[in-house]
């Protein structure tokens, strides 16, 4: 059965076909608490997610919200004061106050607004009259809205608070009759002197400036919605971007004809400092267009036509104008150097920028999935926090001596749709390759078909079989993948496909549970499985898990089968295909998600990693450290190492403490004859191994026993794949004939004897040896 995204699918054991059912007595076993030594931790990988929100600015400092610290009042010298805003109902600008050192905290249930003066430390409370709705706080004035009738007829009121605690109420003049709806624009569109508002008269949308100093509404010539990056109110100007043009209104007379400045190319207007517009330009190299993501470059555009000046390489979110005509922006050269900077005027009409405070991007754990096979760690990792897209990474971990952690190799992005429920499934073959399924790069069937990634290949890989449409990957091992076709009629057909050729070697309508080498495990009823040799079609003896078992899951490694049953005989256990005995680990349905290694089972119990040795007649368990539930993990059956993402966000590589079985051949594809065509072709045998080998040697001998060629290599993870072009060690082309070969591979873990295999092959190269005395000639056609 295929396990979840980024977990190994189709791990099964190399077994004898002469299986018989022999269930051993059940035993509860014992538990020992000795810790497992040799754990290695791959350092946590994080991405930074800027979450700063600039909320208001006054003469002495500014209010901001940081996701990790809450609300902070920051002086222009960069000194932070943390504020308790736990009871505030403020949600958008300028709910929190605008244009002064006063921080507003409305409590809508109590119908009060607390005004805290950050310059003096004094607080006062303004009561919201019955029938009024809180709008904003501008300086020391609380703005409310009143609806005079059920049909609408909105108007605004100003509640001016004084140092002695008194409040003076003013009705806003110039408000037209018949307003049927109104809204106060968010974004930095208010200060101590007024606020931009939108409303409707009948069905006609209108915009106005609510002038707090004059206590009146000033109509503006805009009916369009004031969205993010389109409207900014500074101490000196009102800026309105529409149709690629910025209208620059003087605050001295908002009804006068504005200056216009063209602004094109995916831009948003951020503010104005002196005689320069500050704008944000989308930088596609930083990510897709989104107004609230850190994909914006901050530039200064002088109104007199001077060259554009880059102020910040990267920014996000809304800026905040200050009462003295400057502009606060967040950003930096990169996410590691994020902060709050102030743009301010300089001599000669120029502008400068300087960082005044640190920002605190949220750190997010990057790894969302992992596999661990033959000491090769593959992960799906976030590349940034504002996109769900992840990249595939591979690290090679040491398998000889110390378990060193190799450098991470980026193997390309997963589909853009990849999130916690729609990422591709990765099925390691055990020889460095990966079968990728569940793809959604596009909408066609071809986009969604299983693909093969070579050990150094990049996502999404190459389609395995171009001739058919497949629904899912049932199992994978070595050179084969069991691919299930869409359901048709009474069932779904599964084809075992050679990953090298894309050709089908075996077809079945039975449910495929696992695959190892050339042995396919298929469902045989609801309570049993049977092995099938995919190369010969030979079927082995049934393995039965008992009456009342409804087989839920099957895994296999080497000689072991880990089964999980539901139904009246629910439970979990391990079947030994060599001894033909069954060892029940759990009776009933109180079993946890478990994974099978070489002679052991790993599972989670009460936040601990439990390792159970199943090699003897009684299960013996020990705890191998803390384990974070519901985080990705995997068991490497080839090295006996368990990889799991810990609570500290590092990837823990924990030895099981159970010795791995001796190095053996899992599968082989060795041609018994080869024609090298005058050394232009090759004899290319392949052996798949049960664990990494530190080195290997292939010796080729003539019929006389003389060594003609020795091939060899160093560390290999699961596959030995030499090539011989028919030449001897002195690069001479060898004559036609029968040759013997001997393969020797030494285990990388130093445990057990070396693997040896031997055989013969018929070699031809279209060459003949001349028979003239004292002269040997080789003629090739």
CSV table of C-alpha atoms in Angstrom, one decimal, residues 769-773 775 777 779:
chain,number,residue,atom,x,y,z
A,769,UNK,CA,41.9,-13.9,-34.7
A,770,UNK,CA,44.3,-14.7,-37.6
A,771,UNK,CA,46.2,-18.1,-37.5
A,772,UNK,CA,49.4,-17.2,-39.5
A,773,UNK,CA,52.5,-18.6,-37.6
A,775,UNK,CA,51.7,-13.4,-36.3
A,777,UNK,CA,46.0,-10.4,-36.2
A,779,UNK,CA,40.1,-8.4,-37.9
